[in-house]
PDB file of C-alpha atoms and ligand atoms in Angstrom:
ATOM      1  CA  MET A 196     103.814 100.286 102.657  1.00  0.00           C
ATOM      2  CA  ASN A 197     103.550  96.679 101.458  1.00  0.00           C
ATOM      3  CA  ILE A 198     100.863  95.610  99.017  1.00  0.00           C
ATOM      4  CA  ILE A 199      99.808  92.494  97.150  1.00  0.00           C
ATOM      5  CA  LEU A 200      98.448  92.596  93.603  1.00  0.00           C
ATOM      6  CA  LEU A 201      96.150  89.631  93.085  1.00  0.00           C
ATOM      7  CA  GLY A 202      94.434  88.417  89.944  1.00  0.00           C
ATOM      8  CA  PRO A 203      94.618  85.682  87.322  1.00  0.00           C
ATOM      9  CA  PRO A 204      97.399  85.503  84.727  1.00  0.00           C
ATOM     10  CA  GLY A 205      97.077  88.403  82.286  1.00  0.00           C
ATOM     11  CA  ALA A 206      95.106  90.587  84.721  1.00  0.00           C
ATOM     12  CA  GLY A 207      97.806  93.282  84.460  1.00  0.00           C
ATOM     13  CA  LYS A 208      99.615  92.760  87.779  1.00  0.00           C
ATOM     14  CA  GLY A 209     103.082  93.140  86.251  1.00  0.00           C
ATOM     15  CA  THR A 210     102.099  96.216  84.236  1.00  0.00           C
ATOM     16  CA  GLN A 211     100.600  97.935  87.282  1.00  0.00           C
ATOM     17  CA  ALA A 212     103.504  96.921  89.524  1.00  0.00           C
ATOM     18  CA  SER A 213     106.029  98.544  87.160  1.00  0.00           C
ATOM     19  CA  ARG A 214     103.970 101.724  87.029  1.00  0.00           C
ATOM     20  CA  LEU A 215     103.740 101.919  90.823  1.00  0.00           C
ATOM     21  CA  GLU A 216     107.455 101.234  91.042  1.00  0.00           C
ATOM     22  CA  ALA A 217     108.209 104.144  88.713  1.00  0.00           C
ATOM     23  CA  ASP A 218     105.670 106.499  90.356  1.00  0.00           C
ATOM     24  CA  ARG A 219     106.209 105.783  94.047  1.00  0.00           C
ATOM     25  CA  GLY A 220     109.677 104.278  94.491  1.00  0.00           C
ATOM     26  CA  MET A 221     108.193 101.005  95.611  1.00  0.00           C
ATOM     27  CA  VAL A 222     109.881  97.732  94.641  1.00  0.00           C
ATOM     28  CA  GLN A 223     108.157  95.120  92.497  1.00  0.00           C
ATOM     29  CA  LEU A 224     108.722  91.616  93.840  1.00  0.00           C
ATOM     30  CA  SER A 225     107.597  89.267  91.081  1.00  0.00           C
ATOM     31  CA  THR A 226     108.235  85.595  91.787  1.00  0.00           C
ATOM     32  CA  GLY A 227     107.583  84.900  88.075  1.00  0.00           C
ATOM     33  CA  ASP A 228     110.436  87.276  87.103  1.00  0.00           C
ATOM     34  CA  MET A 229     112.705  85.791  89.788  1.00  0.00           C
ATOM     35  CA  LEU A 230     112.005  82.259  88.569  1.00  0.00           C
ATOM     36  CA  ARG A 231     112.549  83.214  84.912  1.00  0.00           C
ATOM     37  CA  ALA A 232     115.909  84.760  85.901  1.00  0.00           C
ATOM     38  CA  ALA A 233     116.794  81.532  87.751  1.00  0.00           C
ATOM     39  CA  VAL A 234     115.873  79.437  84.702  1.00  0.00           C
ATOM     40  CA  LYS A 235     117.972  81.680  82.457  1.00  0.00           C
ATOM     41  CA  ALA A 236     120.937  81.470  84.834  1.00  0.00           C
ATOM     42  CA  GLY A 237     120.589  77.663  85.044  1.00  0.00           C
ATOM     43  CA  SER A 238     120.711  77.817  88.865  1.00  0.00           C
ATOM     44  CA  PRO A 239     119.484  74.841  90.965  1.00  0.00           C
ATOM     45  CA  VAL A 240     116.163  76.673  91.559  1.00  0.00           C
ATOM     46  CA  GLY A 241     115.882  77.339  87.827  1.00  0.00           C
ATOM     47  CA  LEU A 242     116.538  73.703  86.974  1.00  0.00           C
ATOM     48  CA  GLN A 243     113.768  72.620  89.347  1.00  0.00           C
ATOM     49  CA  ALA A 244     111.307  75.260  88.177  1.00  0.00           C
ATOM     50  CA  LYS A 245     111.703  75.136  84.388  1.00  0.00           C
ATOM     51  CA  ALA A 246     109.447  72.204  83.477  1.00  0.00           C
ATOM     52  CA  VAL A 247     106.824  73.170  86.077  1.00  0.00           C
ATOM     53  CA  MET A 248     106.611  76.685  84.644  1.00  0.00           C
ATOM     54  CA  GLU A 249     106.439  75.435  81.066  1.00  0.00           C
ATOM     55  CA  ALA A 250     103.492  73.247  82.070  1.00  0.00           C
ATOM     56  CA  GLY A 251     101.746  76.238  83.690  1.00  0.00           C
ATOM     57  CA  GLU A 252     101.736  74.585  87.113  1.00  0.00           C
ATOM     58  CA  LEU A 253     102.858  76.092  90.409  1.00  0.00           C
ATOM     59  CA  VAL A 254     106.440  75.907  91.651  1.00  0.00           C
ATOM     60  CA  SER A 255     106.780  74.675  95.260  1.00  0.00           C
ATOM     61  CA  ASP A 256     105.757  76.995  98.087  1.00  0.00           C
ATOM     62  CA  ALA A 257     109.146  76.557  99.777  1.00  0.00           C
ATOM     63  CA  ILE A 258     111.076  77.747  96.715  1.00  0.00           C
ATOM     64  CA  VAL A 259     109.027  80.874  96.054  1.00  0.00           C
ATOM     65  CA  SER A 260     108.794  81.905  99.715  1.00  0.00           C
ATOM     66  CA  ALA A 261     112.583  81.546 100.046  1.00  0.00           C
ATOM     67  CA  LEU A 262     113.028  83.803  96.991  1.00  0.00           C
ATOM     68  CA  ILE A 263     110.738  86.423  98.543  1.00  0.00           C
ATOM     69  CA  GLY A 264     112.575  86.249 101.882  1.00  0.00           C
ATOM     70  CA  GLU A 265     115.906  86.867 100.158  1.00  0.00           C
ATOM     71  CA  ARG A 266     114.512  89.842  98.288  1.00  0.00           C
ATOM     72  CA  LEU A 267     112.986  91.364 101.419  1.00  0.00           C
ATOM     73  CA  ASP A 268     116.379  91.078 103.102  1.00  0.00           C
ATOM     74  CA  ALA A 269     117.925  92.977 100.196  1.00  0.00           C
ATOM     75  CA  GLY A 270     115.606  95.919 101.063  1.00  0.00           C
ATOM     76  CA  ALA A 271     112.420  97.110  99.397  1.00  0.00           C
ATOM     77  CA  GLY A 272     112.673 100.895  99.090  1.00  0.00           C
ATOM     78  CA  SER A 273     109.507 102.634 100.205  1.00  0.00           C
ATOM     79  CA  GLY A 274     107.599  99.355 100.161  1.00  0.00           C
ATOM     80  CA  ALA A 275     107.092  96.086  98.344  1.00  0.00           C
ATOM     81  CA  ILE A 276     104.563  95.293  95.642  1.00  0.00           C
ATOM     82  CA  PHE A 277     104.043  91.545  95.690  1.00  0.00           C
ATOM     83  CA  ASP A 278     103.226  90.542  92.116  1.00  0.00           C
ATOM     84  CA  GLY A 279     102.279  86.901  91.572  1.00  0.00           C
ATOM     85  CA  TYR A 280     102.949  86.012  95.213  1.00  0.00           C
ATOM     86  CA  PRO A 281     101.302  84.641  97.316  1.00  0.00           C
ATOM     87  CA  ARG A 282      99.541  82.124  95.083  1.00  0.00           C
ATOM     88  CA  THR A 283      98.477  79.549  97.709  1.00  0.00           C
ATOM     89  CA  ALA A 284      97.232  79.585 101.302  1.00  0.00           C
ATOM     90  CA  ALA A 285     100.621  78.250 102.451  1.00  0.00           C
ATOM     91  CA  GLN A 286     102.376  81.150 100.694  1.00  0.00           C
ATOM     92  CA  ALA A 287      99.962  83.636 102.271  1.00  0.00           C
ATOM     93  CA  GLU A 288     100.904  82.271 105.713  1.00  0.00           C
ATOM     94  CA  ALA A 289     104.600  82.320 104.832  1.00  0.00           C
ATOM     95  CA  LEU A 290     104.337  85.953 103.757  1.00  0.00           C
ATOM     96  CA  ASP A 291     102.739  86.949 107.072  1.00  0.00           C
ATOM     97  CA  LEU A 292     105.659  85.334 108.854  1.00  0.00           C
ATOM     98  CA  LEU A 293     108.319  86.822 106.556  1.00  0.00           C
ATOM     99  CA  LEU A 294     106.897  90.297 107.136  1.00  0.00           C
ATOM    100  CA  ALA A 295     106.409  89.844 110.901  1.00  0.00           C
ATOM    101  CA  GLU A 296     110.012  88.634 111.289  1.00  0.00           C
ATOM    102  CA  ARG A 297     111.135  91.887 109.687  1.00  0.00           C
ATOM    103  CA  GLY A 298     108.793  94.066 111.759  1.00  0.00           C
ATOM    104  CA  GLN A 299     106.659  94.854 108.721  1.00  0.00           C
ATOM    105  CA  THR A 300     102.969  94.658 107.917  1.00  0.00           C
ATOM    106  CA  LEU A 301     100.747  94.142 104.925  1.00  0.00           C
ATOM    107  CA  ASP A 302      98.768  97.277 104.099  1.00  0.00           C
ATOM    108  CA  HIS A 303      96.553  96.460 101.110  1.00  0.00           C
ATOM    109  CA  VAL A 304      95.610  93.500  98.955  1.00  0.00           C
ATOM    110  CA  ILE A 305      94.320  94.677  95.596  1.00  0.00           C
ATOM    111  CA  GLU A 306      92.415  92.260  93.416  1.00  0.00           C
ATOM    112  CA  LEU A 307      92.326  93.085  89.709  1.00  0.00           C
ATOM    113  CA  GLU A 308      88.944  91.818  88.547  1.00  0.00           C
ATOM    114  CA  VAL A 309      88.932  90.659  84.946  1.00  0.00           C
ATOM    115  CA  ASP A 310      86.819  88.836  82.446  1.00  0.00           C
ATOM    116  CA  GLU A 311      88.560  85.482  82.075  1.00  0.00           C
ATOM    117  CA  ASP A 312      87.557  85.031  78.433  1.00  0.00           C
ATOM    118  CA  ALA A 313      89.482  88.155  77.493  1.00  0.00           C
ATOM    119  CA  LEU A 314      92.595  86.971  79.297  1.00  0.00           C
ATOM    120  CA  VAL A 315      93.618  84.269  76.890  1.00  0.00           C
ATOM    121  CA  GLU A 316      93.703  86.803  74.044  1.00  0.00           C
ATOM    122  CA  ARG A 317      95.611  89.270  76.224  1.00  0.00           C
ATOM    123  CA  ILE A 318      98.236  86.718  77.162  1.00  0.00           C
ATOM    124  CA  VAL A 319      98.683  84.873  73.890  1.00  0.00           C
ATOM    125  CA  GLY A 320      99.262  88.178  72.018  1.00  0.00           C
ATOM    126  CA  ARG A 321     101.809  89.707  74.354  1.00  0.00           C
ATOM    127  CA  PHE A 322     105.535  90.179  73.711  1.00  0.00           C
ATOM    128  CA  THR A 323     108.340  92.321  75.123  1.00  0.00           C
ATOM    129  CA  CYS A 324     111.403  94.153  73.867  1.00  0.00           C
ATOM    130  CA  ALA A 325     114.360  91.771  74.292  1.00  0.00           C
ATOM    131  CA  ASN A 326     116.537  94.703  75.372  1.00  0.00           C
ATOM    132  CA  CYS A 327     114.520  96.941  77.738  1.00  0.00           C
ATOM    133  CA  GLY A 328     111.534  94.721  78.554  1.00  0.00           C
ATOM    134  CA  GLU A 329     108.869  97.177  77.341  1.00  0.00           C
ATOM    135  CA  GLY A 330     105.604  95.266  76.917  1.00  0.00           C
ATOM    136  CA  TYR A 331     103.640  95.086  73.636  1.00  0.00           C
ATOM    137  CA  HIS A 332     100.634  93.247  72.251  1.00  0.00           C
ATOM    138  CA  ASP A 333      99.813  91.942  68.760  1.00  0.00           C
ATOM    139  CA  ARG A 334      96.429  93.675  68.778  1.00  0.00           C
ATOM    140  CA  PHE A 335      96.340  96.208  71.602  1.00  0.00           C
ATOM    141  CA  LYS A 336      99.784  97.810  71.605  1.00  0.00           C
ATOM    142  CA  ARG A 337     102.030  97.405  68.589  1.00  0.00           C
ATOM    143  CA  PRO A 338     105.285  99.399  68.352  1.00  0.00           C
ATOM    144  CA  ALA A 339     104.729 102.743  66.577  1.00  0.00           C
ATOM    145  CA  VAL A 340     107.297 101.705  63.968  1.00  0.00           C
ATOM    146  CA  GLU A 341     106.856  98.027  63.143  1.00  0.00           C
ATOM    147  CA  GLY A 342     109.763  95.939  64.456  1.00  0.00           C
ATOM    148  CA  THR A 343     111.308  98.777  66.518  1.00  0.00           C
ATOM    149  CA  CYS A 344     110.920  99.258  70.259  1.00  0.00           C
ATOM    150  CA  ASP A 345     109.266 102.619  71.070  1.00  0.00           C
ATOM    151  CA  VAL A 346     111.397 103.042  74.178  1.00  0.00           C
ATOM    152  CA  CYS A 347     114.927 101.951  73.237  1.00  0.00           C
ATOM    153  CA  GLY A 348     114.893 101.442  69.436  1.00  0.00           C
ATOM    154  CA  HIS A 349     115.950  97.808  69.712  1.00  0.00           C
ATOM    155  CA  HIS A 350     114.759  95.418  66.962  1.00  0.00           C
ATOM    156  CA  GLU A 351     114.434  92.105  68.789  1.00  0.00           C
ATOM    157  CA  PHE A 352     111.393  91.036  70.746  1.00  0.00           C
ATOM    158  CA  LYS A 353     110.588  87.963  72.796  1.00  0.00           C
ATOM    159  CA  ARG A 354     107.593  85.954  73.948  1.00  0.00           C
ATOM    160  CA  ARG A 355     107.319  83.888  77.114  1.00  0.00           C
ATOM    161  CA  PRO A 356     107.340  80.148  76.430  1.00  0.00           C
ATOM    162  CA  ASP A 357     104.349  79.717  78.784  1.00  0.00           C
ATOM    163  CA  ASP A 358     102.214  82.325  76.963  1.00  0.00           C
ATOM    164  CA  ASN A 359     100.559  79.766  74.681  1.00  0.00           C
ATOM    165  CA  GLU A 360      96.889  78.819  74.861  1.00  0.00           C
ATOM    166  CA  ALA A 361      97.265  75.322  76.372  1.00  0.00           C
ATOM    167  CA  THR A 362      99.566  76.527  79.155  1.00  0.00           C
ATOM    168  CA  VAL A 363      97.414  79.588  79.816  1.00  0.00           C
ATOM    169  CA  ARG A 364      94.408  77.303  80.402  1.00  0.00           C
ATOM    170  CA  THR A 365      96.400  75.340  83.004  1.00  0.00           C
ATOM    171  CA  ARG A 366      97.560  78.586  84.639  1.00  0.00           C
ATOM    172  CA  MET A 367      93.922  79.708  84.885  1.00  0.00           C
ATOM    173  CA  THR A 368      92.900  76.387  86.436  1.00  0.00           C
ATOM    174  CA  GLU A 369      95.728  76.680  88.966  1.00  0.00           C
ATOM    175  CA  TYR A 370      94.587  80.215  89.786  1.00  0.00           C
ATOM    176  CA  ARG A 371      90.994  79.147  90.350  1.00  0.00           C
ATOM    177  CA  ALA A 372      91.914  76.104  92.433  1.00  0.00           C
ATOM    178  CA  LYS A 373      94.774  77.441  94.554  1.00  0.00           C
ATOM    179  CA  THR A 374      94.981  81.241  94.438  1.00  0.00           C
ATOM    180  CA  ALA A 375      91.355  82.427  94.370  1.00  0.00           C
ATOM    181  CA  PRO A 376      90.694  80.680  97.732  1.00  0.00           C
ATOM    182  CA  ILE A 377      93.122  83.060  99.498  1.00  0.00           C
ATOM    183  CA  ILE A 378      90.994  86.090  98.547  1.00  0.00           C
ATOM    184  CA  PRO A 379      88.417  85.528 101.346  1.00  0.00           C
ATOM    185  CA  ILE A 380      91.267  85.278 103.878  1.00  0.00           C
ATOM    186  CA  TYR A 381      92.343  88.833 103.090  1.00  0.00           C
ATOM    187  CA  GLU A 382      88.748  89.989 102.819  1.00  0.00           C
ATOM    188  CA  GLY A 383      88.146  88.667 106.348  1.00  0.00           C
ATOM    189  CA  ARG A 384      91.113  90.686 107.567  1.00  0.00           C
ATOM    190  CA  GLY A 385      89.693  93.865 106.014  1.00  0.00           C
ATOM    191  CA  LEU A 386      92.670  94.225 103.643  1.00  0.00           C
ATOM    192  CA  LEU A 387      91.012  93.438 100.319  1.00  0.00           C
ATOM    193  CA  ARG A 388      90.123  96.083  97.737  1.00  0.00           C
ATOM    194  CA  ARG A 389      88.791  95.307  94.270  1.00  0.00           C
ATOM    195  CA  VAL A 390      89.680  97.206  91.115  1.00  0.00           C
ATOM    196  CA  ASP A 391      88.238  96.830  87.614  1.00  0.00           C
ATOM    197  CA  GLY A 392      91.157  95.294  85.730  1.00  0.00           C
ATOM    198  CA  MET A 393      89.328  95.563  82.390  1.00  0.00           C
ATOM    199  CA  ALA A 394      89.549  99.377  82.414  1.00  0.00           C
ATOM    200  CA  ASP A 395      92.402 100.907  80.435  1.00  0.00           C
ATOM    201  CA  ILE A 396      95.856 100.715  81.968  1.00  0.00           C
ATOM    202  CA  ARG A 397      95.931 104.349  83.117  1.00  0.00           C
ATOM    203  CA  HIS A 398      92.553 104.106  84.828  1.00  0.00           C
ATOM    204  CA  VAL A 399      93.566 100.942  86.640  1.00  0.00           C
ATOM    205  CA  THR A 400      96.673 102.743  87.933  1.00  0.00           C
ATOM    206  CA  GLU A 401      94.546 105.686  89.082  1.00  0.00           C
ATOM    207  CA  SER A 402      92.184 103.391  90.974  1.00  0.00           C
ATOM    208  CA  ILE A 403      95.123 101.723  92.713  1.00  0.00           C
ATOM    209  CA  GLU A 404      96.736 105.088  93.513  1.00  0.00           C
ATOM    210  CA  ALA A 405      93.439 106.208  95.062  1.00  0.00           C
ATOM    211  CA  ILE A 406      93.483 103.188  97.378  1.00  0.00           C
ATOM    212  CA  LEU A 407      97.127 103.724  98.373  1.00  0.00           C
ATOM    213  CA  GLY A 408      96.695 107.409  99.056  1.00  0.00           C
ATOM    214  CA  PRO A 409      99.322 110.140  98.594  1.00  0.00           C
ATOM    215  CA  ALA A 410     102.842 108.834  97.833  1.00  0.00           C
TER     216      ALA A 410
HETATM  217  P1  LIG B  48     103.964  84.786  86.363  1.00  0.00           P
HETATM  218  O1  LIG B  48     105.077  85.514  85.707  1.00  0.00           O
HETATM  219  O2  LIG B  48     103.560  85.398  87.672  1.00  0.00           O
HETATM  220  O3  LIG B  48     102.794  84.542  85.444  1.00  0.00           O
HETATM  221  O4  LIG B  48     104.528  83.337  86.743  1.00  0.00           O
HETATM  222  C1  LIG B  48     104.976  82.441  85.730  1.00  0.00           C
HETATM  223  C2  LIG B  48     105.071  81.027  86.296  1.00  0.00           C
HETATM  224  O5  LIG B  48     106.022  80.998  87.370  1.00  0.00           O
HETATM  225  C3  LIG B  48     103.783  80.488  86.919  1.00  0.00           C
HETATM  226  O6  LIG B  48     102.910  79.920  85.949  1.00  0.00           O
HETATM  227  C4  LIG B  48     104.334  79.446  87.883  1.00  0.00           C
HETATM  228  O7  LIG B  48     104.769  78.283  87.200  1.00  0.00           O
HETATM  229  C5  LIG B  48     105.587  80.140  88.415  1.00  0.00           C
HETATM  230  N1  LIG B  48     105.293  80.988  89.614  1.00  0.00           N
HETATM  231  C6  LIG B  48     105.391  82.334  89.703  1.00  0.00           C
HETATM  232  N2  LIG B  48     105.063  82.776  90.939  1.00  0.00           N
HETATM  233  C7  LIG B  48     104.730  81.669  91.636  1.00  0.00           C
HETATM  234  C8  LIG B  48     104.269  81.446  92.963  1.00  0.00           C
HETATM  235  N3  LIG B  48     104.078  82.472  93.828  1.00  0.00           N
HETATM  236  N4  LIG B  48     104.020  80.165  93.354  1.00  0.00           N
HETATM  237  C9  LIG B  48     104.202  79.134  92.517  1.00  0.00           C
HETATM  238  N5  LIG B  48     104.615  79.261  91.240  1.00  0.00           N
HETATM  239  C10 LIG B  48     104.885  80.519  90.798  1.00  0.00           C
END
């Protein structure tokens, strides 16, 4: 089963994708994570993407679709969860082709509906454990013991360089201009389902699980 999680930055796509990955043996394919790894490694893709990402703009369609193709070739367990891809109409077309070439189909497109005003606060307050990647938030989810990761006990945390208010505003504008217009395409194909992304994390997961059916 292959699914897309759609929604603006901070809607909870990454959080839900990791939960589905753990619960159902699906594989999260996050182009944002792939690009951040490329930037960290200083690869040619990373060098091209770094400034674009820091500005909150979109990396080229060709680069991200190539990354997705490579990851699909590496195998996607019991199915792929596309997180942060596709983000443009050209990427949506590329994904259809990438799947068709591999004899696969797209089963569901799940839009996390959120109140945009709440997103800036969600994003600007978030941070992760530098060791295990567990996600936290200044207001909504602090570690139980201040300065110590609940999961692995590590003491260092990090924040994404693009999680600042100015960049978040650009990311939202990009979403509205380039990503939101692909929603009607999937709606027309009968693939779109909407979920309340403002509900608490567990409820959002339950709503998605209900759409996907038994694992
Ligand atoms: P994310 O982690 O999904 O919020 O992505 C972080 C940044 O990576 C975005 O603001 C873009 O600069 C870039 N990016 C991630 N996925 C894509 C994509 N599918 N198309 C274009 N740029 C992307």
